[in-house]
Amino acid sequence: MFNNILIIGLGLIGGSILQGIIDNRLADNLYAIDFDKSVIDNAIDDKLITNGDNELLTLARTDVLKDCECIIIAVPAFAVKNILEQIKTAISHKLLPSDVIISDTASTKGNILKDAFAVFGKLPPNLVLAHPIAGAEKSGFMARNGALFKSHKLIICPHDFNHQNTVDKIATLWQALGASVDFMPADKHDEVLALTSHLPHLLSYALTFQLAKDEESLNIFRYAGGGFRDFSRISASSPIMWHDIFLANKQAVLKGLDNYQTILNQLKSAIENDNSDDLLETFEIAKNAREHFGRLLVEKEKLKNSS
Amino acid sequence: MFNNILIIGLGLIGGSILQGIIDNRLADNLYAIDFDKSVIDNAIDDKLITNGDNELLTLARTDVLKDCECIIIAVPAFAVKNILEQIKTAISHKLLPSDVIISDTASTKGNILKDAFAVFGKLPPNLVLAHPIAGAEKSGFMARNGALFKSHKLIICPHDFNHQNTVDKIATLWQALGASVDFMPADKHDEVLALTSHLPHLLSYALTFQLAKDEESLNIFRYAGGGFRDFSRISASSPIMWHDIFLANKQAVLKGLDNYQTILNQLKSAIENDNSDDLLETFEIAKNAREHFGRLLVEKEKLKNSS
Ligand SMILES: NC(=O)c1ccc[n+]([C@@H]2O[C@H](COP(=O)([O-])OP(=O)(O)OC[C@H]3O[C@@H](n4cnc5c(N)ncnc54)[C@H](O)[C@@H]3O)[C@@H](O)[C@H]2O)c1
Ligand SMILES: NC(=O)c1ccc[n+]([C@@H]2O[C@H](COP(=O)([O-])OP(=O)(O)OC[C@H]3O[C@@H](n4cnc5c(N)ncnc54)[C@H](O)[C@@H]3O)[C@@H](O)[C@H]2O)c1
């Protein structure tokens, strides 16, 4: 599919993309950057990559990236801007082709568009924003999984100046990794993700924090049944990554949180006032919606197992 | 263990107790009451119970309960008071022994103590409150599982007038069903459960409701990743049962909710003001607590599989 691909950030996501590309033989040569040099050394030792370094410009100066066709940036959202600056420098020094496709994996998109605009003074036609809706509580290269994206959604957020053929190439790459690709504008993406992913994490962190603060927390955990177990699982996720996401998607998260607090207050006064009808109606609507969602999940699992 | 046991309410919990007693041969004769007569008929047809009816007094008048040693009430919390009244009537008509042990399975305890006091004018020494910390999203007799309580906690809330030997008998019964028995006062029980079980359900219902209300809910569900999946699983639970629980445990739930809202507001203003330190500290504490809880769960699973 590609001759030369560079992955920047060999964590869970970058590592899984690397592994998936290898498992599916989607590129001839793979290069990688990670500021944790030991990860790069391991990847070279294990013959997973042709070459790599802890700094983009250091690697680029060895001239190995002159024919690089595609860069995938898989570092935390707040580190993307600096990477884009390094890419710009490398291009201007002809260490990278000027038409190299640049893509990312960040969980928030509005901020990446802003960063790209700030760095390049425009939105580069070959910059394709992508977000895999897949993950794990574990992070880091050792947790990589070449099948991580199989039967999961991958959202591409095309911008107004994108060349259609570069968008197509990134879509094809993700499809080859097993993902099902959808398209939506960056602002819509950020709103949807605020509700379906960012808000649940915030609510889960808050409750686990509340229990942890309790004097008898140990005692309480001992009695925590299935409710708390499932609810709190996601609060074991990476604090730094989620800190970044909440700040990167501040506006949409705060809007979702406002609406959530309104609903919570309504439930609170329904409990205070023994308003059974309101409680039952809310719970029924939620139950039906969850059952509908459950059916979607079952279909997805079937798809995954049959493919 | 017992010659004659009566179970009132053959739903998920009552049905699982029945099945567990049969599987472990813990009683000679089993009787049951459920106001859904078809459930009783099925249980008789399948030879699971010796006899049963849809009304306690109807069954008692046939004189089969004269030697009943133990009654387990497994109906929704709000229906318990009426059952206690029927038991009182049956005892006064000598249709039930005056020293029959009465136990329950309700998820809230303060309210049951209040009901018992209202009905009997005192707390009967042979009334032992118990709460199995186990369950499933499914409800009803068909969802029963004789191993449901295996390696799960069972909390007994002794009251000041309990006879120790009746408490011991109920503890022994639950241990024989595989549960690990703990003791705590009813008010402490209600506080702990408000935080570890009731609050998570309320928060989950609220978020699923919020998503269901969204115009593009279908679209949003399609992108709901693991975060929302786990978080929302419990909002498929029975609306009526949870309505009952929130009202029955109103005080403790509202107190827990108040504290939760304070934490949520702190997180909100930390996001608004880019207060990274506060966010990271909260998330770190939550992550550590969840990992600690995860280890407890793993130990529990091991125990379950080894026993
Ligand atoms: N983990 C998930 O569930 C998930 C899902 C979808 C998208 N994402 C997004 O993918 C990106 C990567 O996430 P992850 O889970 O793989 O994180 P991770 O912490 O597992 O890995 C990040 C890697 O990037 C490296 N790195 C950080 N800054 C760097 C820099 N300036 N230069 C070079 N390397 C750098 C780190 O050393 C690490 O190896 C993030 O933007 C995240 O929001 C994550
Ligand atoms: N399901 C759980 O996860 C769980 C866990 C622990 C405790 N509990 C508690 O156990 C009790 C039973 O819960 P469940 O999940 O088995 O509910 P369920 O809905 O599965 O079953 C309740 C049964 O009681 C019967 N019933 C209701 N009112 C009655 C009455 N007045 N007389 C006779 N029968 C009556 C119903 O027909 C039904 O068969 C509740 O108090 C609940 O709070 C439930």
XYZ file of C-alpha atoms and ligand atoms in Angstrom:
702
model
C 0.000 0.000 0.000
C 2.831 2.361 0.930
C 6.552 1.970 0.435
C 7.619 4.036 3.443
C 5.605 4.983 6.512
C 6.779 6.941 9.543
C 4.960 6.560 12.856
C 5.556 9.218 15.495
C 4.719 7.988 19.008
C 5.008 4.240 19.584
C 2.527 3.925 22.431
C -0.599 1.777 22.539
C -2.082 3.352 19.415
C 1.103 3.950 17.406
C 2.399 0.508 18.398
C -0.869 -1.151 17.386
C -0.843 0.635 14.023
C 2.754 -0.520 13.512
C 1.870 -4.081 14.413
C -1.252 -4.033 12.247
C 0.713 -2.710 9.258
C 3.278 -5.486 9.735
C 0.702 -8.239 10.278
C -1.173 -7.169 7.154
C 1.970 -6.367 5.106
C 0.807 -2.866 4.252
C 4.217 -1.198 3.883
C 7.734 -2.078 2.797
C 9.649 0.081 5.254
C 8.548 1.335 8.614
C 10.247 4.124 10.573
C 9.348 5.391 14.011
C 9.997 8.234 16.430
C 9.395 8.107 20.153
C 11.079 10.284 22.717
C 11.451 7.166 24.815
C 14.540 5.846 23.046
C 14.304 2.387 24.639
C 11.042 1.738 22.809
C 12.721 2.580 19.496
C 15.701 0.376 20.314
C 13.395 -2.526 21.124
C 11.454 -2.053 17.893
C 14.703 -2.049 15.889
C 16.069 -5.092 17.750
C 12.843 -6.968 17.079
C 13.102 -5.981 13.378
C 9.719 -4.272 13.568
C 11.098 -1.048 12.081
C 13.876 -0.298 9.625
C 15.112 2.671 11.589
C 14.053 5.171 14.218
C 15.146 7.758 16.756
C 13.922 9.845 19.645
C 13.742 13.016 17.572
C 12.253 13.545 14.125
C 14.899 15.931 12.839
C 17.738 13.695 13.988
C 16.323 10.790 12.004
C 15.408 12.991 9.031
C 18.987 14.315 8.805
C 20.177 10.761 8.022
C 18.188 11.119 4.787
C 16.149 7.944 5.312
C 12.854 9.864 5.192
C 13.356 11.454 1.761
C 10.894 9.028 0.170
C 8.504 8.859 3.113
C 4.932 8.846 1.792
C 2.941 8.914 4.992
C 3.439 10.092 8.588
C 1.081 8.991 11.336
C 1.280 11.058 14.501
C 0.171 9.031 17.545
C 1.383 11.162 20.446
C -0.812 12.832 23.100
C -2.920 15.651 21.596
C -0.916 18.427 23.242
C 2.329 17.163 21.711
C 0.990 17.256 18.135
C 1.714 20.945 17.473
C 5.403 20.574 18.190
C 5.558 17.530 15.902
C 3.885 19.508 13.109
C 6.527 22.212 13.527
C 9.278 19.635 13.194
C 7.614 18.202 10.085
C 7.429 21.697 8.581
C 11.124 22.239 9.272
C 12.033 18.843 7.800
C 10.033 19.600 4.638
C 11.616 23.017 4.256
C 15.043 21.356 4.496
C 13.925 18.791 1.910
C 14.404 15.996 4.451
C 10.771 14.991 3.899
C 8.840 15.177 0.595
C 6.650 18.290 0.391
C 3.621 16.153 -0.479
C 4.027 13.636 2.365
C 0.617 12.643 3.754
C 0.290 13.652 7.405
C -2.303 11.956 9.584
C -2.947 11.629 13.310
C -4.937 9.597 15.859
C -5.834 12.235 18.439
C -9.107 11.865 20.321
C -10.001 15.530 19.745
C -9.958 17.277 16.410
C -10.814 20.984 16.639
C -7.577 21.639 18.505
C -5.483 19.774 15.913
C -6.977 21.869 13.114
C -6.119 25.002 15.107
C -2.572 23.770 15.701
C -2.093 22.931 12.023
C -3.346 26.339 10.996
C -1.013 28.019 13.463
C 2.003 26.037 12.224
C 1.407 26.055 8.450
C -0.551 29.308 8.133
C -3.245 27.302 6.298
C -4.760 23.823 6.407
C -2.411 21.599 4.373
C -4.317 19.660 1.669
C -2.356 16.526 2.605
C -3.206 16.677 6.343
C -5.922 14.087 7.096
C -7.333 14.000 10.627
C -8.330 10.543 11.869
C -9.516 9.092 15.197
C -9.736 5.363 15.896
C -12.634 4.597 18.291
C -10.739 1.813 19.990
C -8.463 1.534 22.930
C -7.607 -0.232 26.123
C -6.944 0.783 29.700
C -3.319 -0.198 29.234
C -1.016 2.200 27.476
C 2.441 2.003 25.960
C 4.154 -0.004 23.236
C 4.091 -3.276 25.181
C 0.277 -3.190 25.179
C 0.128 -2.992 21.349
C -2.236 -5.237 19.436
C -2.282 -5.515 15.657
C -6.003 -6.347 15.737
C -6.954 -3.451 18.055
C -8.873 -1.590 15.353
C -10.643 -4.592 13.838
C -14.393 -3.932 13.507
C -14.045 -0.629 15.333
C -15.045 2.727 13.931
C -12.425 5.073 12.572
C -13.612 8.624 12.107
C -11.954 10.798 9.489
C -12.629 14.530 9.775
C -11.956 15.948 6.302
C -11.347 19.692 6.156
C -12.304 22.097 3.392
C -8.904 22.085 1.693
C -8.242 18.321 1.722
C -7.331 16.587 -1.502
C -9.805 13.762 -1.936
C -7.130 11.267 -2.949
C -5.132 11.755 0.273
C -8.295 11.261 2.317
C -8.965 8.095 0.319
C -5.468 6.768 0.975
C -5.803 7.164 4.753
C -9.278 5.596 4.662
C -7.894 2.628 2.724
C -5.045 2.186 5.217
C -7.460 2.027 8.164
C -9.811 -0.307 6.316
C -6.843 -2.589 5.750
C -6.286 -2.525 9.542
C -9.868 -3.787 9.913
C -11.572 -0.521 10.865
C -14.869 0.688 9.503
C -14.368 4.262 8.306
C -16.818 7.117 8.746
C -16.560 10.793 7.944
C -17.728 13.859 9.856
C -16.616 17.451 10.370
C -14.185 18.085 13.238
C -16.645 20.126 15.331
C -19.347 17.452 15.081
C -16.743 14.820 15.988
C -15.763 16.731 19.106
C -19.386 17.100 20.245
C -20.225 13.423 19.733
C -17.082 12.253 21.506
C -17.654 14.634 24.411
C -20.937 12.845 25.124
C -20.038 9.239 24.360
C -16.505 9.073 25.677
C -15.181 12.151 27.464
C -18.153 12.719 29.767
C -18.326 9.045 30.907
C -14.655 9.204 31.834
C -15.120 12.417 33.818
C -18.128 11.015 35.689
C -16.300 7.788 36.446
C -13.185 9.595 37.714
C -15.405 11.741 39.960
C -17.167 8.794 41.601
C -14.039 6.719 42.110
C -12.390 9.805 43.603
C -15.361 10.248 45.941
C -15.090 6.659 47.163
C -11.305 6.875 47.471
C -11.683 9.961 49.669
C -14.011 8.192 52.055
C -12.393 7.260 55.336
C -13.695 3.758 55.057
C -12.912 3.415 51.412
C -11.315 0.027 51.833
C -14.388 -1.211 53.564
C -16.606 0.280 50.922
C -14.706 -1.208 48.023
C -15.225 -4.566 49.640
C -18.967 -4.161 49.104
C -18.812 -2.618 45.684
C -20.959 -4.845 43.509
C -21.297 -4.986 39.775
C -22.636 -1.450 39.559
C -19.491 0.216 40.731
C -17.206 -2.301 39.050
C -18.360 -1.517 35.535
C -18.915 2.123 36.196
C -15.430 2.665 37.539
C -13.420 0.531 35.125
C -12.591 3.506 32.915
C -11.242 5.540 35.819
C -8.126 3.362 35.606
C -7.318 5.147 32.328
C -4.240 7.344 31.917
C -4.613 10.581 33.941
C -2.327 12.537 31.607
C -4.083 11.443 28.447
C -7.501 12.307 29.888
C -6.316 15.584 31.337
C -5.174 16.482 27.813
C -8.456 15.409 26.268
C -10.644 17.413 28.676
C -8.620 20.569 28.071
C -8.337 19.973 24.320
C -12.105 19.502 24.023
C -13.030 21.954 26.770
C -16.007 23.630 25.097
C -17.881 20.485 24.072
C -17.110 18.739 27.376
C -18.397 21.685 29.433
C -21.552 21.902 27.321
C -22.228 18.176 27.783
C -21.486 18.457 31.501
C -23.922 21.370 31.866
C -26.715 19.327 30.327
C -25.794 16.350 32.477
C -25.932 18.433 35.652
C -29.390 19.670 34.698
C -30.630 16.088 34.332
C -28.987 15.095 37.616
C -30.701 17.975 39.401
C -34.046 16.931 37.957
C -33.536 13.378 39.213
C -32.459 14.738 42.588
C -35.605 16.763 43.077
C -37.710 13.856 41.813
C -36.197 11.720 44.590
C -36.615 14.494 47.158
C -40.278 14.911 46.237
C -41.152 11.230 45.737
C -41.987 12.042 42.146
C -42.325 8.456 40.958
C -43.594 9.289 37.483
C -40.546 11.379 36.594
C -38.142 8.770 37.929
C -39.831 5.883 36.163
C -40.105 7.752 32.869
C -36.430 8.720 32.900
C -35.300 5.203 33.783
C -37.552 3.636 31.118
C -36.160 5.898 28.404
C -32.614 5.110 29.539
C -33.267 1.378 29.696
C -34.748 1.300 26.191
C -31.869 3.309 24.802
C -29.322 1.032 26.489
C -31.021 -2.059 25.167
C -30.966 -0.593 21.692
C -27.260 0.144 22.153
C -26.733 -3.392 23.442
C -28.220 -4.781 20.231
C -25.861 -2.616 18.161
C -22.953 -4.001 20.185
C -24.063 -7.590 19.632
C -24.228 -6.970 15.882
C -20.753 -5.462 15.988
C -19.401 -8.480 17.881
C -20.950 -10.823 15.313
C -19.311 -8.835 12.525
C -15.998 -9.035 14.341
C -16.189 -12.784 14.830
C -17.368 -13.532 11.305
C -14.705 -11.444 9.593
C -30.536 -27.509 57.410
C -34.255 -26.699 57.543
C -37.234 -28.967 57.149
C -39.589 -26.380 55.699
C -38.746 -23.082 54.032
C -41.150 -20.596 52.466
C -39.916 -18.154 49.825
C -42.084 -15.143 49.089
C -41.367 -13.631 45.663
C -39.921 -16.002 43.050
C -38.069 -13.446 40.947
C -34.384 -13.413 40.126
C -33.326 -13.401 43.775
C -36.065 -15.610 45.278
C -35.741 -18.010 42.341
C -31.969 -18.182 42.734
C -32.292 -18.852 46.464
C -34.805 -21.615 45.697
C -32.530 -23.156 43.094
C -29.492 -22.868 45.362
C -31.337 -24.558 48.235
C -32.364 -27.389 45.912
C -28.930 -27.759 44.309
C -27.304 -27.890 47.737
C -30.084 -29.968 49.380
C -30.565 -27.465 52.199
C -34.252 -28.144 52.926
C -36.740 -30.986 52.771
C -39.798 -29.038 51.687
C -39.944 -25.770 49.816
C -43.019 -23.575 49.530
C -43.390 -20.359 47.571
C -45.647 -17.363 47.091
C -45.649 -15.087 44.071
C -48.521 -12.948 42.976
C -47.726 -14.079 39.454
C -49.543 -17.429 39.673
C -47.976 -18.793 36.474
C -44.540 -18.717 38.120
C -45.867 -20.805 41.015
C -47.571 -23.247 38.665
C -44.335 -23.698 36.744
C -42.378 -24.288 39.929
C -44.882 -26.930 41.073
C -44.938 -28.600 37.630
C -41.147 -28.745 37.619
C -41.269 -30.259 41.131
C -39.148 -27.415 42.477
C -41.606 -26.677 45.274
C -44.001 -28.822 47.266
C -46.767 -26.256 47.142
C -47.429 -22.578 46.584
C -49.973 -19.908 45.798
C -50.316 -16.280 44.792
C -51.330 -15.185 48.279
C -49.740 -16.060 51.603
C -52.958 -16.364 53.590
C -54.577 -18.597 50.958
C -51.673 -21.027 51.176
C -51.445 -20.775 54.972
C -55.137 -21.659 55.349
C -54.396 -25.069 53.795
C -52.320 -25.699 56.956
C -49.139 -26.638 55.061
C -47.136 -23.854 56.729
C -47.763 -24.940 60.333
C -44.239 -26.327 60.620
C -42.545 -23.675 58.514
C -39.214 -22.751 60.123
C -38.017 -19.981 57.881
C -39.556 -17.404 55.541
C -37.431 -15.526 53.034
C -39.050 -12.436 51.589
C -37.642 -11.606 48.144
C -40.137 -9.088 46.789
C -39.432 -5.451 45.892
C -38.675 -3.368 49.000
C -41.967 -1.471 48.916
C -43.970 -4.707 48.975
C -42.267 -6.020 52.131
C -44.499 -4.192 54.616
C -47.665 -5.768 53.270
C -46.013 -9.203 53.407
C -45.038 -8.621 57.056
C -48.657 -7.764 57.813
C -49.821 -11.020 56.232
C -47.201 -12.953 58.213
C -48.430 -11.305 61.421
C -52.014 -12.259 60.578
C -51.019 -15.851 59.781
C -49.106 -16.162 63.061
C -52.014 -14.772 65.053
C -54.287 -17.372 63.403
C -51.720 -20.066 64.240
C -51.235 -20.774 60.536
C -47.508 -20.078 60.987
C -45.363 -20.916 64.066
C -44.878 -17.856 66.291
C -41.115 -18.379 66.261
C -40.742 -18.725 62.499
C -37.536 -17.035 61.325
C -38.292 -14.154 58.966
C -35.588 -12.896 56.642
C -35.441 -10.744 53.510
C -33.172 -9.792 50.601
C -34.030 -6.126 50.118
C -31.299 -3.801 48.865
C -32.129 -1.191 51.529
C -32.442 -1.867 55.215
C -33.465 1.198 57.244
C -36.874 1.185 55.582
C -37.439 -2.507 56.330
C -36.666 -1.936 60.013
C -39.179 0.919 59.991
C -41.805 -1.253 58.298
C -41.247 -4.099 60.768
C -41.583 -1.752 63.702
C -44.798 -0.305 62.267
C -46.292 -3.757 61.713
C -45.191 -5.574 64.890
C -44.957 -2.590 67.276
C -41.385 -3.754 68.036
C -38.466 -5.372 66.244
C -39.170 -9.140 66.297
C -36.167 -11.093 67.664
C -36.561 -13.636 64.857
C -36.484 -11.051 62.055
C -33.025 -11.135 60.410
C -32.302 -8.573 57.690
C -30.023 -9.765 54.910
C -28.835 -8.360 51.584
C -27.022 -10.421 48.944
C -24.531 -8.257 47.005
C -25.152 -10.091 43.765
C -27.490 -9.701 40.885
C -27.882 -9.519 37.169
C -29.494 -7.120 34.719
C -32.114 -9.769 33.974
C -34.983 -10.184 36.401
C -37.664 -12.788 36.988
C -37.797 -16.480 37.858
C -36.523 -17.615 34.434
C -33.260 -15.785 35.065
C -32.597 -17.701 38.296
C -29.199 -19.214 38.958
C -28.430 -21.480 41.899
C -24.830 -20.277 41.935
C -25.704 -16.561 41.821
C -24.461 -15.900 45.350
C -21.293 -17.971 45.161
C -18.277 -15.962 46.379
C -20.398 -12.837 46.719
C -20.869 -10.846 49.886
C -24.026 -11.231 51.906
C -24.564 -8.489 54.439
C -26.602 -9.242 57.548
C -27.804 -6.211 59.505
C -28.508 -7.476 63.025
C -30.768 -5.274 65.124
C -30.631 -4.717 68.879
C -33.322 -7.283 69.712
C -32.143 -10.134 67.502
C -31.626 -13.577 69.003
C -28.090 -14.594 68.154
C -29.096 -18.122 67.183
C -31.574 -16.920 64.536
C -28.906 -14.627 63.096
C -26.528 -17.609 63.024
C -29.055 -19.784 61.216
C -29.546 -17.239 58.431
C -25.773 -16.755 58.174
C -25.303 -20.516 57.858
C -27.963 -20.755 55.151
C -26.252 -18.091 53.029
C -22.828 -19.625 53.570
C -24.263 -22.899 52.310
C -25.369 -20.999 49.180
C -21.723 -19.992 48.728
C -21.907 -16.423 50.027
C -19.375 -14.803 52.313
C -21.285 -13.266 55.223
C -20.535 -9.906 56.839
C -22.360 -7.956 59.513
C -23.065 -4.240 59.839
C -25.793 -2.012 61.268
C -28.657 -1.107 58.919
C -27.787 2.598 58.713
C -24.168 1.897 57.838
C -25.334 -0.613 55.231
C -27.568 1.982 53.609
C -24.767 4.555 53.445
C -22.244 2.136 51.952
C -24.708 0.860 49.385
C -25.784 4.384 48.427
C -22.198 5.098 47.348
C -21.183 1.787 45.820
C -24.375 0.757 44.110
C -27.238 3.248 44.176
C -25.279 6.315 43.075
C -23.589 4.522 40.126
C -27.012 3.434 38.891
C -28.415 6.958 39.149
C -25.426 8.463 37.306
C -25.634 5.828 34.600
C -29.376 6.310 34.086
C -28.800 10.073 33.819
C -26.136 9.805 31.107
C -27.977 7.206 29.036
C -31.082 9.386 29.298
C -29.074 12.391 28.104
C -27.816 10.491 25.053
C -31.248 9.036 24.339
C -32.716 12.538 24.347
C -30.228 13.764 21.771
C -31.723 14.216 18.309
C -28.902 12.284 16.782
C -28.851 9.626 19.430
C -28.709 6.814 16.942
C -25.730 8.388 15.322
C -24.094 8.946 18.667
C -24.632 5.393 19.859
C -22.852 4.261 16.743
C -19.713 5.998 17.976
C -20.033 5.069 21.609
C -16.804 3.335 22.474
C -15.862 1.308 25.486
C -16.292 4.226 27.870
C -19.984 4.549 27.357
C -20.549 0.815 26.980
C -19.350 -0.088 30.471
C -20.675 3.040 32.053
C -24.166 2.522 30.708
C -24.556 -1.233 31.159
C -26.305 -0.807 34.495
C -28.885 1.571 33.051
C -30.549 -1.486 31.523
C -31.581 -2.492 35.072
C -35.219 -2.663 36.147
C -36.712 0.863 36.383
C -39.257 -0.176 39.012
C -36.725 -1.875 41.259
C -34.387 1.107 41.101
C -37.167 3.611 41.567
C -38.033 1.717 44.743
C -34.425 1.657 45.929
C -33.846 5.398 45.427
C -36.977 6.268 47.372
C -36.357 3.639 50.048
C -32.810 4.900 50.596
C -33.582 8.544 49.886
C -31.526 10.145 52.646
C -28.264 8.314 52.012
C -28.626 8.610 48.227
C -29.212 12.366 48.411
C -26.246 12.807 50.731
C -23.979 10.827 48.390
C -25.324 12.747 45.399
C -24.624 16.085 47.097
C -21.003 15.143 47.645
C -20.749 13.880 44.099
C -22.095 17.144 42.693
C -19.512 19.081 44.696
C -16.702 17.010 43.179
C -18.183 17.394 39.704
C -18.309 21.163 40.127
C -14.682 21.206 41.235
C -13.662 19.237 38.149
C -15.755 21.545 36.000
C -14.047 24.689 37.217
C -10.654 22.985 36.957
C -11.405 22.356 33.264
C -12.738 25.889 32.784
C -9.596 27.394 34.334
C -7.037 24.997 32.809
C -6.128 23.930 36.318
C -3.981 20.969 35.320
C -2.730 20.183 38.814
C -6.217 19.686 40.241
C -7.300 17.520 37.330
C -4.203 15.343 37.410
C -4.327 14.906 41.176
C -7.982 13.861 41.126
C -7.463 11.434 38.256
C -4.362 9.929 39.887
C -6.197 9.299 43.147
C -9.089 7.734 41.247
C -6.804 5.575 39.116
C -4.931 4.265 42.156
C -8.170 3.488 43.972
C -9.597 1.707 40.941
C -6.457 -0.354 40.540
C -6.656 -1.332 44.184
C -10.289 -2.317 43.638
C -9.306 -4.244 40.521
C -6.869 -6.316 42.576
C -9.607 -7.113 45.111
C -11.819 -8.269 42.246
C -9.104 -10.514 40.845
C -8.670 -12.129 44.275
C -12.415 -12.658 44.473
C -12.495 -14.285 41.044
C -9.663 -16.618 42.067
C -11.578 -17.566 45.188
C -14.651 -18.223 43.088
C -12.836 -20.433 40.613
C -10.930 -22.374 43.234
C -13.936 -23.161 45.394
N -5.513 4.880 24.181
C -6.687 5.084 23.630
O -7.666 4.519 24.083
C -6.800 6.001 22.435
C -7.860 5.797 21.528
C -7.950 6.639 20.409
C -7.030 7.665 20.220
N -6.034 7.861 21.146
C -5.101 8.971 20.901
O -3.924 8.438 20.329
C -2.784 9.197 20.787
C -1.779 8.231 21.439
O -2.403 7.576 22.530
P -1.776 6.266 23.197
O -2.885 5.606 23.947
O -1.053 5.475 22.185
O -0.764 6.910 24.259
P 0.499 6.217 24.933
O 0.782 6.993 26.162
O 0.324 4.736 25.016
O 1.666 6.496 23.876
C 2.125 7.772 23.506
C 3.560 7.602 23.009
O 4.002 8.833 22.441
C 5.309 9.112 22.923
N 5.482 10.567 22.856
C 4.845 11.498 23.598
N 5.220 12.732 23.213
C 6.109 12.566 22.212
C 6.831 13.482 21.406
N 6.729 14.807 21.549
N 7.645 12.959 20.478
C 7.767 11.635 20.317
N 7.085 10.731 21.038
C 6.268 11.204 21.976
C 5.374 8.510 24.284
O 6.705 8.210 24.663
C 4.526 7.240 24.105
O 5.303 6.132 23.699
C -3.325 10.260 21.740
O -3.534 11.462 21.011
C -4.663 9.700 22.160
O -5.582 10.737 22.473
C -5.897 7.035 22.220
N -31.839 -8.100 41.290
C -30.814 -7.727 42.023
O -29.758 -7.399 41.468
C -30.942 -7.710 43.530
C -29.779 -7.878 44.316
C -29.903 -7.888 45.716
C -31.155 -7.706 46.297
N -32.270 -7.520 45.498
C -33.553 -7.318 46.173
O -34.246 -8.567 46.150
C -35.654 -8.323 46.021
C -36.187 -9.068 44.817
O -35.500 -8.633 43.671
P -35.551 -9.453 42.299
O -34.406 -8.977 41.481
O -35.662 -10.891 42.548
O -36.887 -8.886 41.637
P -37.784 -9.574 40.510
O -38.560 -8.494 39.877
O -36.951 -10.473 39.650
O -38.758 -10.531 41.360
C -39.688 -10.068 42.285
C -40.773 -11.132 42.389
O -41.636 -10.803 43.452
C -42.978 -10.963 43.045
N -43.798 -10.067 43.858
C -43.816 -8.728 43.879
N -44.635 -8.255 44.828
C -45.172 -9.337 45.414
C -46.111 -9.517 46.471
N -46.643 -8.473 47.099
N -46.427 -10.776 46.833
C -45.873 -11.827 46.195
N -44.981 -11.721 45.207
C -44.634 -10.485 44.825
C -42.972 -10.648 41.568
O -44.043 -11.244 40.869
C -41.605 -11.213 41.139
O -41.712 -12.563 40.720
C -35.814 -6.812 45.953
O -36.088 -6.303 47.231
C -34.466 -6.330 45.497
O -34.203 -5.022 45.938
C -32.173 -7.539 44.148
